[in-house]
Every structure is written in C-alpha cells, then in structure tokens.
Amino acid sequence: MSRSLFASYFAEKIRMSPSLGSYLGDRRRDSHYEDALSPHMLQATKELLERYQKALEAKQKNLTIEDVTLAWEVKIGLEDQMFPLEQLSTNSFRNTVLDLAFNESQMYPHPSESRYRDYATILRTVVYNMQQGIASRTVLPRRICERLISSIQEFVDARMCIRGTEEAVTDLLHFLKRDYLPACRTTIGICELPRGKPMYRHLIRQQTSTNMTPEAIHAYGIKEVERLETAFRRIQAAMGRSKRESLSHFYKWMMNNPDHYCKSTADVMKCYRQMQKRIRETIWKENFDYTLKTDYHIKKVSKDMESSSGGAFYIASSYRPGEFEGTFYVNTRDLKENPIYSMYTLSIHEGFHHYQYQYMIEKKVPSYMIYGVTNNGYSEGIALYAEELGDYSDPLDEFGHLVNAIMRAARLVIDTGIHWYGWSWEKAVAYMTEHVPLSSSEIETEIERYICYPAQALCYSIGRKVFMENREKYLKAFPGDSKGYHRLLLEDGIVPLHLITTKVHDAIHKASI
C-alpha cells in the first residue's frame, strides 16, 4: 500500500526540521536544530507547500480525512508566507532565547556542540528578521520589547545561556537596546502595522480553523461574558451573599479569602495530583470508552522560567514510547496564582490535553495526524469543551469553572478589541478588570500574551463553540451516547473544525438510512 500524501509531506517536514524528529523520538539528528525562520528555510517551506498543493489539486476526487486536513495545513501555511510573521516572532511571551533553553533541557539527553552552533545561528536570524521589521515598520510595541529585554537580561545575569550561545545572546540583547527599542511603536494592536488587518484575519483562520470574522467573534464574546455574569450571580446567591453586592466586590471577597489558597508550593502540587486522580476516575471513565495506559506528569516550572511563563501549560508526549512523557507544568511563583477553586477546572483542561494526545497515540493514529497539524482550534477547543464535563455541584468548584470560562470569553472581546478595533492597553485592562476575577498582575500577564500572540486566545472559546454545537446535534440523534461522540472527536487525530461538523453529519445520516 502506497504512503498517503500527508505521510509523505510529514516525512519531508521532519527531514527539514530535526527538532521535530527528536521530539517524536527519532534521535538520529539530535546534533542539529533547524533555523526555521531564516530566508532559506522560509523559501524551502514555501516550495514544499506548493508541491503538495499541486498534488492535492491533481487528486481532486475521493479526498480522505487526511487529504482534507493536509489541504487545510497547506492553505494556512501558504497564507503564512504572505505576511512578515517572522519579523514579530520573538517577543516577551514567545522568547526565542528562553524557548531554546527550555527545549534543550527537556528534549535532549546528550550535549552537542553542533546543535549549540545551530542555536547561535537561530539567534542571529532573530536579529536579521527584526532588522527587516524596522525597515518595513513591522515592529513590536515598546512595552513588549522592554519586557523582552528584561527577561533576556535576567537570563544572562543568571548565567543560564547554553554553552556556545553567549556571544549571540549578548549581541541580540545589545541590538534590542541600541537599535530596536527606539524603533518600537506605542500602539499595541497589529491592526496598526502595514497590512495589519489582513494579517489578523489570517491569524484568526490559522488559530481557529474557521472563517469567523473579527466582528462576529467580538460580538459573541460580549454575549458570552453577559451569560457567564448571570451564572456568577447564581453562585453569589448560593454562597449567601447579598443581592445588592456588585460582582466586582464579590470577586474581591473570593480572591482575598485566605482559605482559598494553599499554604505552600508543596500543597499546590499535592492538590493538583489529587485533582488528576479525581478526573481520571470520574470524567474519563464516564465519558470515554477506552482506559489510558499512562497518565501525565505534574512538574513545577523551573525558577529561571517563572517570570516569563504562564500560570500553567502542557507539553505533549512523544510518539515513541519511553521518550518525552506528557507533562503538566505548574507555575508556583505566587501561591495566589493557584487558587484552590480553580484547580479542578484547570486540571481538566490541561489534563485533557494529555488524554487527547495519549488516546491518539495508544490508538495508533498516524503521527502526522497528531503532530503534523497546526490547529489550536481543535486542541485548545476540545480541552475547553472538556471542562463542561466536570462535576460542579460544589459552589467553590463552579466558581473556579466560571472564572476560567469568563476569562476565555473576555479574551474574545479583548483580543479582537486590541488587534481589530485598536484598543489601548488601558482600555483592555479596564475591560478585564471589570469582568474577570483575576489579580492585576494576572490581568497584565494575560493582556501581554494577547498582544504578543494575536488571535491565539480566540481558539479556546471558538473551538468549544463548535464542539458544543456538534455535541447537541449528535446527542439529539443518539441520546445518551456521549462516549460515541467523544470517540468520533478523537479517532482521526487533530482535524480542522469543519471536519468535526462533517463527521457528525455523516454519522447521523448513516444511522438514518
């Protein structure tokens, strides 16, 4: 049997990207790391995408799910090439210096001088791309550059540089201070950049795998915030609070209650491990028809990464057993960033990332349908959807669930507000402060993330919307069969969201014949 187009494409992609092969467990090229955003590699990537675009066009009929997924991947990849995204690729949220150090510490069992030389080359490419950005007026906001400089300086001062990259890191730091910072802009949205609005529309498609418009997403976000505030009112009453109390006062009361926080980082980690066991023994068993062989690890974010990392994140398992294992990283820099009421929902979200990947790996879904797809709308959307499967009979757990839900809804409003409607930093902070029960430092971190990573924050709620709508259709046709629906979601790997709708439609149609 001949290899599928997607399998061939993915094999070529791995040859171009040694780090992808290493991540998947192929150690033959551990001594190298690709310079993915260099002019040469961008051109090579474009040529690869164009070849497979032609191959798909030649096939035309009888396209499989793999073919349709590859077609989406190729389309989005070629659209990427229409915009100077590489000129904005290093920022305070996606810091190339720190990312390389993290990958080195987590992915490679042995040192390699040639790999270290590749890292230095990558950092020189960062400088080149940012120089091109100055020339094209495609530059970072000043506040983001200041944060980037600060985090790299802390990294250098702590002597954390990978051996052989010290000079390249120092050169990057000097360039940022001397040349780049003076050229930075005072605005924060990419709509202020040349061709910024078309770029943002593309990033929405890339991140959500839908064709929703910025206007529709903004309006949907406002509607969701209103719906969730009504739910908060119900929790407020259940906790015996006065009907006259404002939501903002209720939020502060919840956030300032010392009983809602762990006493130590050890307690934080213990609570997350308890949540892990609870979720596996309830949500997974009740909603899925397969028992996973391995669970995820839970680790603290290292001290040197705390200031630049989010509150929590998951790194997926390698496809090859015995290599990198799925890990949920918890940032314990501040106990107040890990309230007990949010731990259950957060554990569902990050834990489900592991369950979705591990299910696909153990069910032998082809690796290219798991790791060869750029689709946050699916992977983040399904994790947010999974939060809806939780048991929120405890008002404290429900409060935490609503905190996460309203944060994701507010993201729709703020991300589109910043990048489509040109909101200022102050307006974004004011909106989130009014509607989301987070501390001021957490709010600033969130908004900085939206600025650095346009449209990424949209994928959660938009993906959830698609999964919830299709669940309703499926269960109407197959009452009580949630396990069947979830099998349908996971069985083919990570696919564009429109394929989920197609699969549900086909399942219902087949059953009606």
XYZ file of C-alpha atoms in Angstrom:
513
model
C 0.000 0.000 0.000
C 1.455 3.357 -1.046
C 2.116 6.016 1.537
C -0.526 8.759 1.847
C 0.173 12.310 0.727
C 0.116 13.518 4.321
C 2.585 10.814 5.405
C 4.960 11.852 2.615
C 4.564 15.532 3.458
C 5.242 14.892 7.137
C 8.340 12.814 6.351
C 9.737 15.713 4.315
C 8.849 18.150 7.076
C 10.792 16.055 9.604
C 13.819 15.992 7.282
C 13.702 19.793 7.223
C 13.112 20.056 10.987
C 15.471 17.876 13.059
C 13.924 19.083 16.326
C 10.538 17.680 15.274
C 12.140 14.297 14.680
C 13.860 14.483 18.073
C 10.576 15.362 19.763
C 8.924 12.360 18.127
C 11.699 10.100 19.432
C 13.959 9.832 16.368
C 17.400 10.577 17.825
C 19.395 10.260 14.596
C 19.611 14.033 14.074
C 19.823 15.274 17.655
C 23.037 17.056 16.717
C 21.136 19.669 14.679
C 18.336 22.193 15.160
C 16.621 23.930 12.246
C 16.734 27.680 11.659
C 13.034 27.675 10.762
C 12.579 31.414 10.157
C 15.668 32.067 8.056
C 15.031 33.279 4.475
C 16.384 29.972 3.137
C 14.083 27.841 5.307
C 11.048 30.004 4.641
C 11.626 29.575 0.905
C 12.139 25.818 1.277
C 8.918 25.588 3.292
C 7.036 27.522 0.627
C 8.294 25.187 -2.098
C 7.274 22.143 -0.038
C 3.768 23.531 0.481
C 3.356 24.419 -3.196
C 4.359 20.904 -4.274
C 1.744 19.312 -2.049
C -0.851 21.874 -3.063
C -0.375 20.720 -6.663
C -0.507 17.055 -5.628
C -3.814 17.619 -3.827
C -5.239 19.523 -6.804
C -4.275 16.626 -9.078
C -6.072 14.170 -6.804
C -9.303 16.243 -6.719
C -11.837 13.452 -6.086
C -12.238 10.934 -3.260
C -10.313 13.023 -0.767
C -9.843 11.314 2.590
C -9.964 12.982 6.015
C -6.162 13.005 5.873
C -6.225 14.752 2.486
C -8.677 17.411 3.655
C -6.596 18.020 6.781
C -3.414 18.317 4.722
C -5.170 20.693 2.311
C -6.045 22.952 5.248
C -2.480 22.761 6.565
C -1.071 23.676 3.151
C -3.545 26.527 2.658
C -2.749 28.080 6.045
C 0.991 27.559 5.555
C 0.959 29.374 2.221
C -1.109 32.188 3.713
C 1.542 32.495 6.445
C 4.080 33.264 3.739
C 2.043 36.280 2.622
C 2.808 38.147 5.851
C 6.090 39.024 7.616
C 5.238 36.983 10.713
C 8.905 36.104 11.247
C 9.604 39.776 11.986
C 7.389 39.553 15.087
C 8.215 36.000 16.153
C 10.387 36.845 19.177
C 8.680 38.745 21.974
C 8.181 38.659 25.722
C 5.710 35.775 25.536
C 7.495 33.735 22.877
C 11.109 34.421 23.768
C 13.470 32.521 21.456
C 16.347 32.641 23.956
C 14.278 31.061 26.731
C 12.454 28.678 24.395
C 15.716 27.199 23.106
C 16.983 26.780 26.664
C 13.741 25.049 27.686
C 13.830 22.700 24.700
C 17.485 21.891 25.348
C 16.802 20.978 28.963
C 13.670 18.930 28.254
C 14.261 17.248 24.914
C 17.909 16.279 24.563
C 19.632 13.640 26.718
C 23.135 14.448 25.449
C 25.088 17.667 24.736
C 26.007 18.576 21.154
C 28.407 21.306 20.044
C 26.917 21.345 16.540
C 23.417 21.814 17.969
C 24.693 24.679 20.104
C 26.158 26.287 16.974
C 22.735 25.964 15.348
C 21.210 27.798 18.328
C 23.651 30.667 17.821
C 22.691 30.809 14.134
C 18.998 30.939 15.064
C 19.635 33.897 17.382
C 21.484 35.735 14.610
C 18.462 35.114 12.371
C 16.258 36.699 15.065
C 18.370 39.864 14.808
C 18.193 39.792 10.998
C 14.409 39.395 10.967
C 13.942 42.199 13.495
C 16.189 44.442 11.387
C 13.898 43.707 8.451
C 10.989 44.586 10.709
C 12.470 48.004 11.455
C 12.815 48.616 7.711
C 9.213 47.561 6.999
C 7.768 49.234 10.128
C 6.639 45.809 11.373
C 7.867 46.108 14.945
C 6.830 45.146 18.470
C 5.097 47.527 20.868
C 7.592 49.317 23.098
C 6.221 47.812 26.331
C 6.638 44.294 24.901
C 10.213 44.974 23.824
C 11.049 46.335 27.269
C 9.744 43.122 28.843
C 11.704 41.048 26.314
C 14.916 42.902 27.146
C 14.294 42.480 30.861
C 13.723 38.713 30.629
C 16.815 38.141 28.456
C 18.910 40.305 30.791
C 17.747 38.251 33.789
C 18.630 35.101 31.862
C 22.135 36.382 31.083
C 22.717 37.636 34.628
C 21.767 34.206 35.976
C 24.375 32.645 33.637
C 21.754 30.425 32.040
C 22.978 30.709 28.431
C 23.539 27.473 26.553
C 27.249 26.866 26.002
C 28.382 28.450 22.752
C 25.438 30.871 22.504
C 26.741 33.516 24.940
C 28.008 35.843 22.225
C 24.841 35.510 20.112
C 22.607 36.208 23.131
C 24.696 39.247 24.098
C 24.589 40.558 20.523
C 20.795 40.154 20.467
C 20.479 41.989 23.774
C 22.667 44.873 22.582
C 20.704 45.094 19.319
C 17.393 45.242 21.178
C 18.594 48.010 23.472
C 20.521 50.060 20.923
C 18.588 49.721 17.660
C 15.248 48.018 18.131
C 13.723 49.649 21.205
C 13.961 53.194 19.732
C 12.097 51.943 16.634
C 9.255 50.312 18.588
C 5.697 51.602 18.425
C 3.484 52.982 21.180
C 0.373 51.158 19.885
C -0.317 47.519 20.799
C -2.585 46.045 18.078
C -1.318 44.539 14.831
C -4.056 46.494 13.064
C -1.640 49.435 13.396
C 1.007 47.668 11.284
C 1.239 47.709 7.475
C -1.387 45.223 6.203
C -2.187 44.547 9.842
C -5.906 43.885 9.402
C -5.497 41.274 6.636
C -2.770 39.709 8.786
C -5.147 39.478 11.734
C -7.914 37.915 9.633
C -5.392 35.304 8.504
C -4.273 34.609 12.072
C -7.898 34.065 13.096
C -8.224 31.395 10.381
C -4.884 29.887 11.405
C -5.719 29.714 15.105
C -9.410 28.739 14.976
C -9.589 26.801 11.672
C -12.839 28.680 10.988
C -13.827 31.608 8.795
C -15.436 33.640 11.591
C -14.932 37.390 11.231
C -13.376 39.611 13.918
C -16.700 41.422 14.266
C -18.637 38.183 14.833
C -16.088 36.949 17.371
C -16.177 40.255 19.272
C -19.989 40.187 19.447
C -20.028 36.525 20.506
C -17.520 37.310 23.262
C -19.665 40.118 24.669
C -22.705 37.813 24.666
C -20.753 35.057 26.453
C -19.483 37.460 29.127
C -23.075 38.535 29.821
C -24.234 34.888 30.042
C -21.466 33.991 32.472
C -22.060 37.024 34.678
C -25.626 35.787 35.141
C -24.184 32.440 36.262
C -21.889 34.225 38.724
C -24.965 35.887 40.234
C -26.405 32.438 40.895
C -23.200 31.319 42.667
C -23.144 34.557 44.621
C -26.638 33.804 45.951
C -25.734 30.169 46.684
C -22.902 31.391 48.892
C -25.287 33.580 50.874
C -24.016 36.908 49.596
C -26.280 39.950 49.362
C -28.176 40.535 46.115
C -27.109 44.177 46.340
C -23.409 43.275 46.281
C -21.686 44.100 42.990
C -19.962 41.301 41.116
C -16.609 43.082 41.384
C -16.987 43.194 45.192
C -17.967 39.510 45.209
C -14.910 38.667 43.117
C -12.624 40.539 45.528
C -14.177 38.745 48.507
C -13.478 35.383 46.875
C -9.950 36.325 45.813
C -8.987 37.788 49.201
C -10.200 34.829 51.265
C -7.032 33.096 52.595
C -8.920 29.797 52.822
C -8.985 29.710 49.026
C -5.196 29.326 48.725
C -2.633 26.663 49.568
C -0.093 27.345 52.300
C 2.960 26.192 50.342
C 4.140 25.155 46.883
C 4.186 21.554 48.132
C 0.481 21.873 48.939
C -0.159 23.290 45.457
C 1.458 20.265 43.825
C -0.363 17.872 46.175
C -3.731 19.427 45.278
C -3.048 19.130 41.548
C -2.160 15.445 41.968
C -5.401 14.869 43.867
C -7.330 16.560 41.050
C -5.559 14.378 38.497
C -6.774 11.208 40.222
C -10.304 12.577 40.657
C -10.629 13.487 36.975
C -9.287 10.206 35.669
C -11.631 8.182 37.882
C -14.738 10.210 37.020
C -14.747 12.306 33.845
C -12.643 9.964 31.733
C -14.386 6.754 32.846
C -17.861 8.242 32.448
C -17.336 9.858 29.046
C -14.824 7.721 27.150
C -14.779 4.054 26.188
C -11.028 3.495 26.490
C -8.742 3.164 29.525
C -5.450 5.001 29.033
C -2.251 3.143 29.884
C -0.274 6.171 31.077
C -1.107 9.371 32.927
C 0.624 12.738 32.726
C 3.392 14.028 34.981
C 2.983 17.198 37.037
C 6.059 19.410 37.461
C 6.839 22.900 38.684
C 8.072 25.470 36.158
C 11.795 25.972 36.822
C 12.814 29.129 38.699
C 14.564 30.672 35.684
C 11.381 30.331 33.589
C 8.828 31.516 36.172
C 8.747 35.210 35.256
C 8.212 34.611 31.531
C 5.859 31.603 31.728
C 2.096 31.485 32.031
C 0.328 30.020 35.040
C 0.173 26.501 33.617
C 0.828 24.643 30.370
C 1.083 21.139 28.963
C 3.799 19.585 26.779
C 2.530 16.541 24.883
C 4.031 13.052 24.952
C 6.441 11.956 22.264
C 5.008 9.470 19.776
C 7.704 6.907 20.585
C 7.242 5.185 23.987
C 9.961 5.856 26.532
C 10.887 9.263 25.139
C 9.362 12.542 26.363
C 6.276 11.911 28.504
C 3.259 14.222 28.710
C 3.811 16.834 31.403
C 1.578 19.439 33.054
C 3.771 22.346 34.200
C 2.547 24.500 37.101
C 3.979 27.959 37.750
C 4.321 28.300 41.540
C 5.943 31.768 41.567
C 2.954 33.105 43.543
C 0.554 30.992 45.628
C -2.248 33.435 44.785
C -1.962 32.496 41.117
C -3.107 28.971 42.015
C -6.368 29.404 43.947
C -7.883 26.139 45.137
C -11.207 26.944 43.457
C -9.547 26.997 40.002
C -7.520 23.800 40.340
C -10.279 21.384 39.331
C -11.165 23.145 36.089
C -7.534 23.876 35.208
C -6.659 20.227 35.810
C -9.471 19.142 33.492
C -8.226 21.496 30.783
C -4.517 20.662 30.918
C -5.159 17.016 31.786
C -7.421 16.614 28.795
C -4.601 17.759 26.536
C -2.782 14.671 27.757
C -5.814 12.421 27.392
C -6.478 13.529 23.811
C -2.854 13.024 22.715
C -2.391 9.798 24.682
C -5.643 8.344 23.315
C -4.481 9.062 19.768
C -1.005 7.631 20.419
C -2.288 4.446 22.064
C -4.947 4.001 19.356
C -2.168 4.209 16.726
C -3.471 7.316 14.988
C -0.700 8.208 12.487
C 1.848 10.595 13.978
C 1.295 13.157 11.223
C -2.384 13.439 12.204
C -1.305 14.357 15.744
C 1.913 16.354 15.382
C 1.744 17.438 11.755
C -1.278 19.692 12.161
C -1.257 23.364 13.169
C -4.707 23.593 14.711
C -5.172 25.233 18.102
C -8.900 25.497 17.415
C -9.107 21.727 17.830
C -6.522 21.070 20.549
C -7.416 24.025 22.793
C -11.097 23.983 21.898
C -11.534 20.352 22.897
C -9.750 20.976 26.212
C -12.090 23.878 26.987
C -15.043 21.739 25.887
C -13.844 19.031 28.318
C -14.262 21.495 31.192
C -18.016 21.267 30.587
C -17.866 17.569 31.540
C -16.859 18.366 35.126
C -18.935 17.968 38.283
C -19.608 21.449 39.660
C -22.008 20.547 42.443
C -19.574 22.223 44.866
C -20.120 26.021 44.537
C -16.385 26.600 45.003
C -15.555 24.366 42.028
C -18.283 26.041 39.993
C -16.883 29.464 40.832
C -13.478 28.333 39.556
C -15.083 26.925 36.416
C -16.822 30.241 35.767
C -13.587 32.177 36.387
C -11.872 30.207 33.631
C -14.913 30.419 31.353
C -15.333 34.180 31.647
C -11.600 34.699 31.153
C -11.817 32.778 27.854
C -14.925 34.750 26.837
C -13.258 38.061 27.705
C -10.327 37.020 25.535
C -12.633 37.117 22.509
C -13.552 40.707 23.291
C -10.090 41.937 24.231
C -8.085 40.179 21.509
C -10.360 41.495 18.764
C -10.567 44.812 20.609
C -6.786 45.220 20.531
C -5.980 43.795 17.113
C -9.076 44.767 15.100
C -10.590 47.795 16.822
C -7.328 49.347 18.038
C -7.965 49.289 21.784
C -5.337 50.830 24.033
C -3.593 48.987 26.873
C -5.656 50.957 29.373
C -8.965 50.045 27.727
C -8.052 46.345 27.623
C -7.016 46.356 31.295
C -10.203 48.197 32.296
C -12.446 45.681 30.488
C -10.742 42.665 32.011
C -10.633 44.208 35.477
C -14.377 44.853 35.334
C -15.387 41.412 34.109
C -12.777 38.832 35.160
C -11.849 37.900 38.763
C -8.065 37.903 38.387
C -5.354 39.861 40.185
C -3.868 42.927 38.498
C -0.611 41.063 37.782
C -2.504 38.149 36.209
C -4.528 40.563 34.070
C -1.379 42.295 32.837
C 0.208 38.930 32.010
C -2.914 37.857 30.104
C -3.116 41.033 28.045
C 0.597 40.953 27.294
C 0.048 37.451 25.952
C -2.768 38.613 23.637
C -0.555 41.386 22.290
C 2.344 39.020 21.611
C 0.284 36.194 20.144
C -2.579 37.727 18.116
C -5.682 35.516 17.695
C -4.259 32.566 19.685
C -6.502 33.407 22.645
C -9.555 33.069 20.373
C -9.086 29.380 19.642
C -10.324 28.181 23.054
C -13.866 29.561 23.019
C -14.352 29.264 19.264
C -13.276 25.620 19.373
C -15.527 24.969 22.375
C -18.432 26.543 20.493
C -18.005 24.111 17.592
C -17.667 21.074 19.876
C -20.702 22.045 21.971
C -22.906 22.692 18.926
C -21.952 19.345 17.376
C -22.447 17.533 20.688
C -26.021 18.822 20.799
C -26.678 17.548 17.266
C -25.063 14.178 17.945
C -26.864 13.512 21.239
C -30.182 14.507 19.706
C -29.679 11.730 17.153
C -28.017 9.294 19.588
C -29.425 10.065 23.070
C -27.051 9.347 25.942
C -24.157 8.248 23.724
C -21.527 10.752 24.872
C -18.846 8.049 24.553
C -19.718 7.653 20.881
C -19.434 11.392 20.323
C -16.046 11.576 22.010
C -14.772 8.591 20.039
C -15.792 10.412 16.866
C -13.872 13.516 18.004
C -10.624 11.668 18.715
C -10.462 8.713 16.329
C -8.927 10.506 13.314
C -6.484 12.781 15.123
C -6.405 16.567 15.065
C -8.551 17.846 12.200
C -9.916 21.228 11.054
C -13.101 22.084 12.927
C -15.303 21.981 9.835
C -14.466 18.272 9.562
C -15.981 17.664 13.005
C -19.247 19.092 11.707
C -18.966 16.927 8.589
C -18.260 13.781 10.629
C -21.268 14.370 12.894
C -23.495 14.999 9.873
C -22.260 11.808 8.185
C -22.790 9.715 11.345
C -26.356 10.955 11.703
C -27.085 10.441 8.001
C -25.651 6.906 8.037
C -27.802 5.957 11.035
C -30.942 7.253 9.325
C -30.557 5.103 6.212
